[in-house]
Amino acid sequence: MFPKSIRRVSLSGQVWGIIPDTETDSFFLEVRDEKVKTCGIWKVDFLKGDLEELELNFDWWSKFIGADNNQLYFVAYNDLNDPTKQSFFSIGLLSGEKEEIEQIPEIETFFNHPNIYEHGTEYFKTVADFLSLELPLSCEYLEWNNKIIISYYLRSDNGFDRFLLLLRDGKKEWKIQQDSQMKGFAPGSFFVHNDQIIFIKDRNEVCVYAE
């Protein structure tokens, strides 16, 4: 059973990114549908339970990378054969106006990202021994207050299932299967922001655990 302490928001497309709103306690979600090549930005407030799709215009070959002072910032890939050829633009959250810019300003987000323990290293072996599991891929590990968060993989048919485990004072509080039938290790399974664990489950469900 999914832990009741975790708040969840499901979307019809795939969540490609999560960006905190520096003005509020909300988050911006970049949501895409690969079949029809559509993309959009949603704003979610987990405390209030609000979910809103923003009316913004940006194309498939752009990437949402930051938000600050009611401005959303994007990188546009101008040559599909050369990812170094980029340009930048912003969209006003209130006005909806798009403006070309020279570069993305520095934005403080205060994310706390986990450490990646590469397969076969001493730290990796310590985690595997602690879990008493044979781990086929690298894992992610973060100590947060009196808690430990571990993201790890187990073999499943022709792929790998990814699990997220939370320990409090050395004891398991919850464990969930975050993804299934993955092709390999993918970094960025979770992060901590404002004392909240934030992660995406099955590519289309944003989950938040708070104290």
PDB file of N, CA and C in Angstrom, residues 68-158:
ATOM      1  N   ASP A  68      12.054  32.285 -11.673  1.00  0.00           N
ATOM      2  CA  ASP A  68      12.436  33.237 -10.642  1.00  0.00           C
ATOM      3  C   ASP A  68      11.730  34.563 -10.916  1.00  0.00           C
ATOM      4  N   ASN A  69      11.223  35.195  -9.851  1.00  0.00           N
ATOM      5  CA  ASN A  69      10.589  36.515  -9.972  1.00  0.00           C
ATOM      6  C   ASN A  69       9.527  36.550 -11.072  1.00  0.00           C
ATOM      7  N   ASN A  70       8.670  35.528 -11.088  1.00  0.00           N
ATOM      8  CA  ASN A  70       7.558  35.449 -12.044  1.00  0.00           C
ATOM      9  C   ASN A  70       8.021  35.381 -13.501  1.00  0.00           C
ATOM     10  N   GLN A  71       9.237  34.879 -13.710  1.00  0.00           N
ATOM     11  CA  GLN A  71       9.739  34.622 -15.056  1.00  0.00           C
ATOM     12  C   GLN A  71      10.126  33.150 -15.171  1.00  0.00           C
ATOM     13  N   LEU A  72       9.701  32.522 -16.271  1.00  0.00           N
ATOM     14  CA  LEU A  72      10.081  31.148 -16.557  1.00  0.00           C
ATOM     15  C   LEU A  72      11.158  31.164 -17.637  1.00  0.00           C
ATOM     16  N   TYR A  73      12.213  30.364 -17.449  1.00  0.00           N
ATOM     17  CA  TYR A  73      13.363  30.421 -18.346  1.00  0.00           C
ATOM     18  C   TYR A  73      13.511  29.098 -19.111  1.00  0.00           C
ATOM     19  N   PHE A  74      13.849  29.237 -20.407  1.00  0.00           N
ATOM     20  CA  PHE A  74      13.940  28.091 -21.299  1.00  0.00           C
ATOM     21  C   PHE A  74      15.220  28.162 -22.122  1.00  0.00           C
ATOM     22  N   VAL A  75      15.685  26.976 -22.537  1.00  0.00           N
ATOM     23  CA  VAL A  75      16.744  26.879 -23.534  1.00  0.00           C
ATOM     24  C   VAL A  75      16.125  26.279 -24.789  1.00  0.00           C
ATOM     25  N   ALA A  76      16.474  26.851 -25.942  1.00  0.00           N
ATOM     26  CA  ALA A  76      15.975  26.355 -27.224  1.00  0.00           C
ATOM     27  C   ALA A  76      17.141  25.720 -27.983  1.00  0.00           C
ATOM     28  N   TYR A  77      16.912  24.514 -28.513  1.00  0.00           N
ATOM     29  CA  TYR A  77      17.944  23.823 -29.278  1.00  0.00           C
ATOM     30  C   TYR A  77      17.692  24.098 -30.759  1.00  0.00           C
ATOM     31  N   ASN A  78      18.593  24.883 -31.360  1.00  0.00           N
ATOM     32  CA  ASN A  78      18.376  25.399 -32.706  1.00  0.00           C
ATOM     33  C   ASN A  78      18.854  24.458 -33.804  1.00  0.00           C
ATOM     34  N   ASP A  79      19.688  23.482 -33.460  1.00  0.00           N
ATOM     35  CA  ASP A  79      20.190  22.520 -34.428  1.00  0.00           C
ATOM     36  C   ASP A  79      20.118  21.144 -33.786  1.00  0.00           C
ATOM     37  N   LEU A  80      19.243  20.285 -34.297  1.00  0.00           N
ATOM     38  CA  LEU A  80      19.030  18.976 -33.675  1.00  0.00           C
ATOM     39  C   LEU A  80      20.253  18.074 -33.786  1.00  0.00           C
ATOM     40  N   ASN A  81      21.157  18.390 -34.720  1.00  0.00           N
ATOM     41  CA  ASN A  81      22.372  17.609 -34.884  1.00  0.00           C
ATOM     42  C   ASN A  81      23.535  18.155 -34.063  1.00  0.00           C
ATOM     43  N   ASP A  82      23.333  19.324 -33.448  1.00  0.00           N
ATOM     44  CA  ASP A  82      24.397  19.942 -32.663  1.00  0.00           C
ATOM     45  C   ASP A  82      23.777  20.595 -31.425  1.00  0.00           C
ATOM     46  N   PRO A  83      23.749  19.876 -30.280  1.00  0.00           N
ATOM     47  CA  PRO A  83      23.093  20.401 -29.079  1.00  0.00           C
ATOM     48  C   PRO A  83      23.791  21.611 -28.465  1.00  0.00           C
ATOM     49  N   THR A  84      24.992  21.930 -28.925  1.00  0.00           N
ATOM     50  CA  THR A  84      25.697  23.105 -28.393  1.00  0.00           C
ATOM     51  C   THR A  84      25.137  24.407 -28.971  1.00  0.00           C
ATOM     52  N   LYS A  85      24.393  24.311 -30.066  1.00  0.00           N
ATOM     53  CA  LYS A  85      23.799  25.502 -30.667  1.00  0.00           C
ATOM     54  C   LYS A  85      22.474  25.791 -29.969  1.00  0.00           C
ATOM     55  N   GLN A  86      22.550  26.707 -29.009  1.00  0.00           N
ATOM     56  CA  GLN A  86      21.399  26.997 -28.163  1.00  0.00           C
ATOM     57  C   GLN A  86      21.101  28.492 -28.143  1.00  0.00           C
ATOM     58  N   SER A  87      19.876  28.801 -27.829  1.00  0.00           N
ATOM     59  CA  SER A  87      19.479  30.179 -27.533  1.00  0.00           C
ATOM     60  C   SER A  87      18.587  30.113 -26.294  1.00  0.00           C
ATOM     61  N   PHE A  88      18.299  31.275 -25.713  1.00  0.00           N
ATOM     62  CA  PHE A  88      17.558  31.305 -24.464  1.00  0.00           C
ATOM     63  C   PHE A  88      16.403  32.298 -24.566  1.00  0.00           C
ATOM     64  N   PHE A  89      15.341  32.001 -23.842  1.00  0.00           N
ATOM     65  CA  PHE A  89      14.220  32.935 -23.792  1.00  0.00           C
ATOM     66  C   PHE A  89      13.503  32.784 -22.461  1.00  0.00           C
ATOM     67  N   SER A  90      12.722  33.797 -22.134  1.00  0.00           N
ATOM     68  CA  SER A  90      11.917  33.768 -20.919  1.00  0.00           C
ATOM     69  C   SER A  90      10.457  34.035 -21.279  1.00  0.00           C
ATOM     70  N   ILE A  91       9.562  33.573 -20.422  1.00  0.00           N
ATOM     71  CA  ILE A  91       8.136  33.843 -20.577  1.00  0.00           C
ATOM     72  C   ILE A  91       7.628  34.390 -19.249  1.00  0.00           C
ATOM     73  N   GLY A  92       6.964  35.540 -19.305  1.00  0.00           N
ATOM     74  CA  GLY A  92       6.422  36.137 -18.093  1.00  0.00           C
ATOM     75  C   GLY A  92       5.256  35.327 -17.563  1.00  0.00           C
ATOM     76  N   LEU A  93       5.317  34.973 -16.295  1.00  0.00           N
ATOM     77  CA  LEU A  93       4.264  34.152 -15.706  1.00  0.00           C
ATOM     78  C   LEU A  93       2.938  34.907 -15.685  1.00  0.00           C
ATOM     79  N   LEU A  94       2.977  36.212 -15.451  1.00  0.00           N
ATOM     80  CA  LEU A  94       1.752  37.008 -15.373  1.00  0.00           C
ATOM     81  C   LEU A  94       1.311  37.526 -16.738  1.00  0.00           C
ATOM     82  N   SER A  95       2.291  37.939 -17.567  1.00  0.00           N
ATOM     83  CA  SER A  95       1.947  38.533 -18.866  1.00  0.00           C
ATOM     84  C   SER A  95       1.845  37.507 -19.982  1.00  0.00           C
ATOM     85  N   GLY A  96       2.561  36.396 -19.867  1.00  0.00           N
ATOM     86  CA  GLY A  96       2.598  35.412 -20.936  1.00  0.00           C
ATOM     87  C   GLY A  96       3.473  35.811 -22.092  1.00  0.00           C
ATOM     88  N   GLU A  97       4.188  36.943 -21.977  1.00  0.00           N
ATOM     89  CA  GLU A  97       5.014  37.447 -23.072  1.00  0.00           C
ATOM     90  C   GLU A  97       6.354  36.723 -23.126  1.00  0.00           C
ATOM     91  N   LYS A  98       6.777  36.397 -24.347  1.00  0.00           N
ATOM     92  CA  LYS A  98       8.038  35.707 -24.587  1.00  0.00           C
ATOM     93  C   LYS A  98       9.104  36.716 -24.975  1.00  0.00           C
ATOM     94  N   GLU A  99      10.310  36.553 -24.413  1.00  0.00           N
ATOM     95  CA  GLU A  99      11.394  37.494 -24.679  1.00  0.00           C
ATOM     96  C   GLU A  99      12.714  36.734 -24.838  1.00  0.00           C
ATOM     97  N   GLU A 100      13.431  37.031 -25.934  1.00  0.00           N
ATOM     98  CA  GLU A 100      14.750  36.439 -26.133  1.00  0.00           C
ATOM     99  C   GLU A 100      15.730  37.074 -25.156  1.00  0.00           C
ATOM    100  N   ILE A 101      16.606  36.246 -24.548  1.00  0.00           N
ATOM    101  CA  ILE A 101      17.580  36.750 -23.587  1.00  0.00           C
ATOM    102  C   ILE A 101      18.959  36.182 -23.927  1.00  0.00           C
ATOM    103  N   GLU A 102      19.996  36.837 -23.415  1.00  0.00           N
ATOM    104  CA  GLU A 102      21.370  36.438 -23.722  1.00  0.00           C
ATOM    105  C   GLU A 102      21.767  35.179 -22.946  1.00  0.00           C
ATOM    106  N   GLN A 103      21.352  35.106 -21.694  1.00  0.00           N
ATOM    107  CA  GLN A 103      21.701  33.959 -20.868  1.00  0.00           C
ATOM    108  C   GLN A 103      20.699  33.810 -19.728  1.00  0.00           C
ATOM    109  N   ILE A 104      20.713  32.641 -19.110  1.00  0.00           N
ATOM    110  CA  ILE A 104      19.827  32.370 -17.978  1.00  0.00           C
ATOM    111  C   ILE A 104      20.466  32.937 -16.710  1.00  0.00           C
ATOM    112  N   PRO A 105      19.750  33.738 -15.939  1.00  0.00           N
ATOM    113  CA  PRO A 105      20.331  34.263 -14.697  1.00  0.00           C
ATOM    114  C   PRO A 105      20.541  33.160 -13.663  1.00  0.00           C
ATOM    115  N   GLU A 106      21.437  33.400 -12.738  1.00  0.00           N
ATOM    116  CA  GLU A 106      21.644  32.438 -11.655  1.00  0.00           C
ATOM    117  C   GLU A 106      20.431  32.453 -10.730  1.00  0.00           C
ATOM    118  N   ILE A 107      19.932  31.255 -10.428  1.00  0.00           N
ATOM    119  CA  ILE A 107      18.741  31.106  -9.594  1.00  0.00           C
ATOM    120  C   ILE A 107      19.073  30.175  -8.436  1.00  0.00           C
ATOM    121  N   GLU A 108      18.863  30.637  -7.223  1.00  0.00           N
ATOM    122  CA  GLU A 108      19.110  29.806  -6.057  1.00  0.00           C
ATOM    123  C   GLU A 108      17.874  28.959  -5.763  1.00  0.00           C
ATOM    124  N   THR A 109      18.042  27.660  -5.803  1.00  0.00           N
ATOM    125  CA  THR A 109      16.910  26.770  -5.571  1.00  0.00           C
ATOM    126  C   THR A 109      17.046  25.964  -4.277  1.00  0.00           C
ATOM    127  N   PHE A 110      18.256  25.840  -3.744  1.00  0.00           N
ATOM    128  CA  PHE A 110      18.490  25.138  -2.480  1.00  0.00           C
ATOM    129  C   PHE A 110      18.026  23.681  -2.527  1.00  0.00           C
ATOM    130  N   PHE A 111      18.287  23.027  -3.658  1.00  0.00           N
ATOM    131  CA  PHE A 111      18.035  21.588  -3.746  1.00  0.00           C
ATOM    132  C   PHE A 111      19.101  20.843  -2.957  1.00  0.00           C
ATOM    133  N   ASN A 112      18.715  19.743  -2.379  1.00  0.00           N
ATOM    134  CA  ASN A 112      19.654  18.831  -1.737  1.00  0.00           C
ATOM    135  C   ASN A 112      19.600  17.529  -2.519  1.00  0.00           C
ATOM    136  N   HIS A 113      20.614  17.308  -3.366  1.00  0.00           N
ATOM    137  CA  HIS A 113      20.617  16.131  -4.229  1.00  0.00           C
ATOM    138  C   HIS A 113      21.379  14.977  -3.580  1.00  0.00           C
ATOM    139  N   PRO A 114      20.998  13.751  -3.892  1.00  0.00           N
ATOM    140  CA  PRO A 114      21.709  12.602  -3.308  1.00  0.00           C
ATOM    141  C   PRO A 114      23.079  12.401  -3.935  1.00  0.00           C
ATOM    142  N   ASN A 115      23.915  11.666  -3.224  1.00  0.00           N
ATOM    143  CA  ASN A 115      25.192  11.221  -3.775  1.00  0.00           C
ATOM    144  C   ASN A 115      24.952  10.012  -4.656  1.00  0.00           C
ATOM    145  N   ILE A 116      25.674   9.943  -5.762  1.00  0.00           N
ATOM    146  CA  ILE A 116      25.619   8.767  -6.628  1.00  0.00           C
ATOM    147  C   ILE A 116      26.795   7.862  -6.281  1.00  0.00           C
ATOM    148  N   TYR A 117      26.496   6.642  -5.874  1.00  0.00           N
ATOM    149  CA  TYR A 117      27.531   5.663  -5.564  1.00  0.00           C
ATOM    150  C   TYR A 117      27.639   4.699  -6.749  1.00  0.00           C
ATOM    151  N   GLU A 118      28.724   4.841  -7.492  1.00  0.00           N
ATOM    152  CA  GLU A 118      28.915   4.034  -8.693  1.00  0.00           C
ATOM    153  C   GLU A 118      29.059   2.558  -8.343  1.00  0.00           C
ATOM    154  N   HIS A 119      28.546   1.717  -9.233  1.00  0.00           N
ATOM    155  CA  HIS A 119      28.570   0.275  -9.015  1.00  0.00           C
ATOM    156  C   HIS A 119      30.001  -0.215  -8.794  1.00  0.00           C
ATOM    157  N   GLY A 120      30.204  -0.967  -7.718  1.00  0.00           N
ATOM    158  CA  GLY A 120      31.498  -1.546  -7.442  1.00  0.00           C
ATOM    159  C   GLY A 120      32.394  -0.751  -6.517  1.00  0.00           C
ATOM    160  N   THR A 121      32.035   0.514  -6.232  1.00  0.00           N
ATOM    161  CA  THR A 121      32.857   1.316  -5.331  1.00  0.00           C
ATOM    162  C   THR A 121      32.601   0.903  -3.876  1.00  0.00           C
ATOM    163  N   GLU A 122      33.467   1.388  -2.976  1.00  0.00           N
ATOM    164  CA  GLU A 122      33.340   1.009  -1.573  1.00  0.00           C
ATOM    165  C   GLU A 122      32.022   1.500  -0.967  1.00  0.00           C
ATOM    166  N   TYR A 123      31.631   2.747  -1.286  1.00  0.00           N
ATOM    167  CA  TYR A 123      30.370   3.262  -0.764  1.00  0.00           C
ATOM    168  C   TYR A 123      29.198   2.425  -1.280  1.00  0.00           C
ATOM    169  N   PHE A 124      29.265   2.041  -2.565  1.00  0.00           N
ATOM    170  CA  PHE A 124      28.213   1.216  -3.147  1.00  0.00           C
ATOM    171  C   PHE A 124      28.119  -0.125  -2.411  1.00  0.00           C
ATOM    172  N   LYS A 125      29.271  -0.750  -2.164  1.00  0.00           N
ATOM    173  CA  LYS A 125      29.286  -2.043  -1.479  1.00  0.00           C
ATOM    174  C   LYS A 125      28.721  -1.918  -0.064  1.00  0.00           C
ATOM    175  N   THR A 126      29.004  -0.785   0.593  1.00  0.00           N
ATOM    176  CA  THR A 126      28.473  -0.575   1.946  1.00  0.00           C
ATOM    177  C   THR A 126      26.946  -0.529   1.934  1.00  0.00           C
ATOM    178  N   VAL A 127      26.378   0.190   0.949  1.00  0.00           N
ATOM    179  CA  VAL A 127      24.919   0.271   0.841  1.00  0.00           C
ATOM    180  C   VAL A 127      24.323  -1.099   0.517  1.00  0.00           C
ATOM    181  N   ALA A 128      24.940  -1.816  -0.430  1.00  0.00           N
ATOM    182  CA  ALA A 128      24.438  -3.133  -0.803  1.00  0.00           C
ATOM    183  C   ALA A 128      24.468  -4.092   0.392  1.00  0.00           C
ATOM    184  N   ASP A 129      25.565  -4.049   1.163  1.00  0.00           N
ATOM    185  CA  ASP A 129      25.657  -4.906   2.351  1.00  0.00           C
ATOM    186  C   ASP A 129      24.613  -4.510   3.390  1.00  0.00           C
ATOM    187  N   PHE A 130      24.386  -3.207   3.543  1.00  0.00           N
ATOM    188  CA  PHE A 130      23.393  -2.731   4.506  1.00  0.00           C
ATOM    189  C   PHE A 130      21.993  -3.221   4.129  1.00  0.00           C
ATOM    190  N   LEU A 131      21.677  -3.208   2.818  1.00  0.00           N
ATOM    191  CA  LEU A 131      20.367  -3.653   2.350  1.00  0.00           C
ATOM    192  C   LEU A 131      20.274  -5.172   2.246  1.00  0.00           C
ATOM    193  N   SER A 132      21.428  -5.838   2.328  1.00  0.00           N
ATOM    194  CA  SER A 132      21.491  -7.300   2.142  1.00  0.00           C
ATOM    195  C   SER A 132      20.903  -7.700   0.793  1.00  0.00           C
ATOM    196  N   LEU A 133      21.285  -6.927  -0.246  1.00  0.00           N
ATOM    197  CA  LEU A 133      20.788  -7.168  -1.592  1.00  0.00           C
ATOM    198  C   LEU A 133      21.956  -7.178  -2.581  1.00  0.00           C
ATOM    199  N   GLU A 134      21.765  -7.905  -3.674  1.00  0.00           N
ATOM    200  CA  GLU A 134      22.724  -7.875  -4.776  1.00  0.00           C
ATOM    201  C   GLU A 134      22.240  -6.819  -5.770  1.00  0.00           C
ATOM    202  N   LEU A 135      22.874  -5.670  -5.745  1.00  0.00           N
ATOM    203  CA  LEU A 135      22.415  -4.555  -6.561  1.00  0.00           C
ATOM    204  C   LEU A 135      23.137  -4.562  -7.911  1.00  0.00           C
ATOM    205  N   PRO A 136      22.390  -4.581  -9.009  1.00  0.00           N
ATOM    206  CA  PRO A 136      23.016  -4.679 -10.333  1.00  0.00           C
ATOM    207  C   PRO A 136      23.485  -3.345 -10.907  1.00  0.00           C
ATOM    208  N   LEU A 137      23.004  -2.230 -10.344  1.00  0.00           N
ATOM    209  CA  LEU A 137      23.328  -0.909 -10.880  1.00  0.00           C
ATOM    210  C   LEU A 137      23.740   0.029  -9.750  1.00  0.00           C
ATOM    211  N   SER A 138      24.267   1.177 -10.122  1.00  0.00           N
ATOM    212  CA  SER A 138      24.626   2.206  -9.143  1.00  0.00           C
ATOM    213  C   SER A 138      23.409   2.605  -8.321  1.00  0.00           C
ATOM    214  N   CYS A 139      23.650   3.238  -7.181  1.00  0.00           N
ATOM    215  CA  CYS A 139      22.550   3.666  -6.318  1.00  0.00           C
ATOM    216  C   CYS A 139      22.747   5.126  -5.921  1.00  0.00           C
ATOM    217  N   GLU A 140      21.695   5.720  -5.345  1.00  0.00           N
ATOM    218  CA  GLU A 140      21.755   7.100  -4.854  1.00  0.00           C
ATOM    219  C   GLU A 140      21.457   7.113  -3.361  1.00  0.00           C
ATOM    220  N   TYR A 141      22.175   7.961  -2.624  1.00  0.00           N
ATOM    221  CA  TYR A 141      22.132   7.923  -1.161  1.00  0.00           C
ATOM    222  C   TYR A 141      22.181   9.341  -0.613  1.00  0.00           C
ATOM    223  N   LEU A 142      21.315   9.622   0.361  1.00  0.00           N
ATOM    224  CA  LEU A 142      21.311  10.943   0.991  1.00  0.00           C
ATOM    225  C   LEU A 142      20.945  10.807   2.466  1.00  0.00           C
ATOM    226  N   GLU A 143      21.735  11.441   3.317  1.00  0.00           N
ATOM    227  CA  GLU A 143      21.393  11.558   4.732  1.00  0.00           C
ATOM    228  C   GLU A 143      20.741  12.915   4.941  1.00  0.00           C
ATOM    229  N   TRP A 144      19.550  12.899   5.554  1.00  0.00           N
ATOM    230  CA  TRP A 144      18.754  14.120   5.709  1.00  0.00           C
ATOM    231  C   TRP A 144      18.179  14.127   7.124  1.00  0.00           C
ATOM    232  N   ASN A 145      18.674  15.048   7.942  1.00  0.00           N
ATOM    233  CA  ASN A 145      18.306  15.100   9.358  1.00  0.00           C
ATOM    234  C   ASN A 145      18.548  13.731   9.996  1.00  0.00           C
ATOM    235  N   ASN A 146      17.525  13.122  10.561  1.00  0.00           N
ATOM    236  CA  ASN A 146      17.693  11.795  11.164  1.00  0.00           C
ATOM    237  C   ASN A 146      17.256  10.685  10.223  1.00  0.00           C
ATOM    238  N   LYS A 147      17.225  10.997   8.921  1.00  0.00           N
ATOM    239  CA  LYS A 147      16.733  10.033   7.936  1.00  0.00           C
ATOM    240  C   LYS A 147      17.806   9.698   6.902  1.00  0.00           C
ATOM    241  N   ILE A 148      17.641   8.551   6.297  1.00  0.00           N
ATOM    242  CA  ILE A 148      18.473   8.114   5.180  1.00  0.00           C
ATOM    243  C   ILE A 148      17.544   7.761   4.024  1.00  0.00           C
ATOM    244  N   ILE A 149      17.869   8.265   2.829  1.00  0.00           N
ATOM    245  CA  ILE A 149      17.080   7.976   1.629  1.00  0.00           C
ATOM    246  C   ILE A 149      17.979   7.232   0.651  1.00  0.00           C
ATOM    247  N   ILE A 150      17.505   6.101   0.158  1.00  0.00           N
ATOM    248  CA  ILE A 150      18.292   5.288  -0.769  1.00  0.00           C
ATOM    249  C   ILE A 150      17.438   4.954  -1.989  1.00  0.00           C
ATOM    250  N   SER A 151      17.981   5.197  -3.160  1.00  0.00           N
ATOM    251  CA  SER A 151      17.359   4.764  -4.405  1.00  0.00           C
ATOM    252  C   SER A 151      18.215   3.647  -4.990  1.00  0.00           C
ATOM    253  N   TYR A 152      17.597   2.496  -5.268  1.00  0.00           N
ATOM    254  CA  TYR A 152      18.366   1.358  -5.765  1.00  0.00           C
ATOM    255  C   TYR A 152      17.529   0.565  -6.775  1.00  0.00           C
ATOM    256  N   TYR A 153      18.207  -0.338  -7.491  1.00  0.00           N
ATOM    257  CA  TYR A 153      17.582  -1.104  -8.565  1.00  0.00           C
ATOM    258  C   TYR A 153      17.696  -2.594  -8.294  1.00  0.00           C
ATOM    259  N   LEU A 154      16.693  -3.347  -8.776  1.00  0.00           N
ATOM    260  CA  LEU A 154      16.732  -4.803  -8.771  1.00  0.00           C
ATOM    261  C   LEU A 154      16.356  -5.298 -10.168  1.00  0.00           C
ATOM    262  N   ARG A 155      16.911  -6.435 -10.549  1.00  0.00           N
ATOM    263  CA  ARG A 155      16.598  -6.991 -11.869  1.00  0.00           C
ATOM    264  C   ARG A 155      15.138  -7.436 -11.934  1.00  0.00           C
ATOM    265  N   SER A 156      14.539  -7.234 -13.112  1.00  0.00           N
ATOM    266  CA  SER A 156      13.154  -7.638 -13.327  1.00  0.00           C
ATOM    267  C   SER A 156      12.964  -7.987 -14.793  1.00  0.00           C
ATOM    268  N   ASP A 157      12.786  -9.270 -15.100  1.00  0.00           N
ATOM    269  CA  ASP A 157      12.661  -9.739 -16.483  1.00  0.00           C
ATOM    270  C   ASP A 157      13.845  -9.229 -17.306  1.00  0.00           C
ATOM    271  N   ASN A 158      13.568  -8.423 -18.321  1.00  0.00           N
ATOM    272  CA  ASN A 158      14.639  -7.923 -19.183  1.00  0.00           C
ATOM    273  C   ASN A 158      15.065  -6.504 -18.823  1.00  0.00           C
TER     274      ASN A 158
END
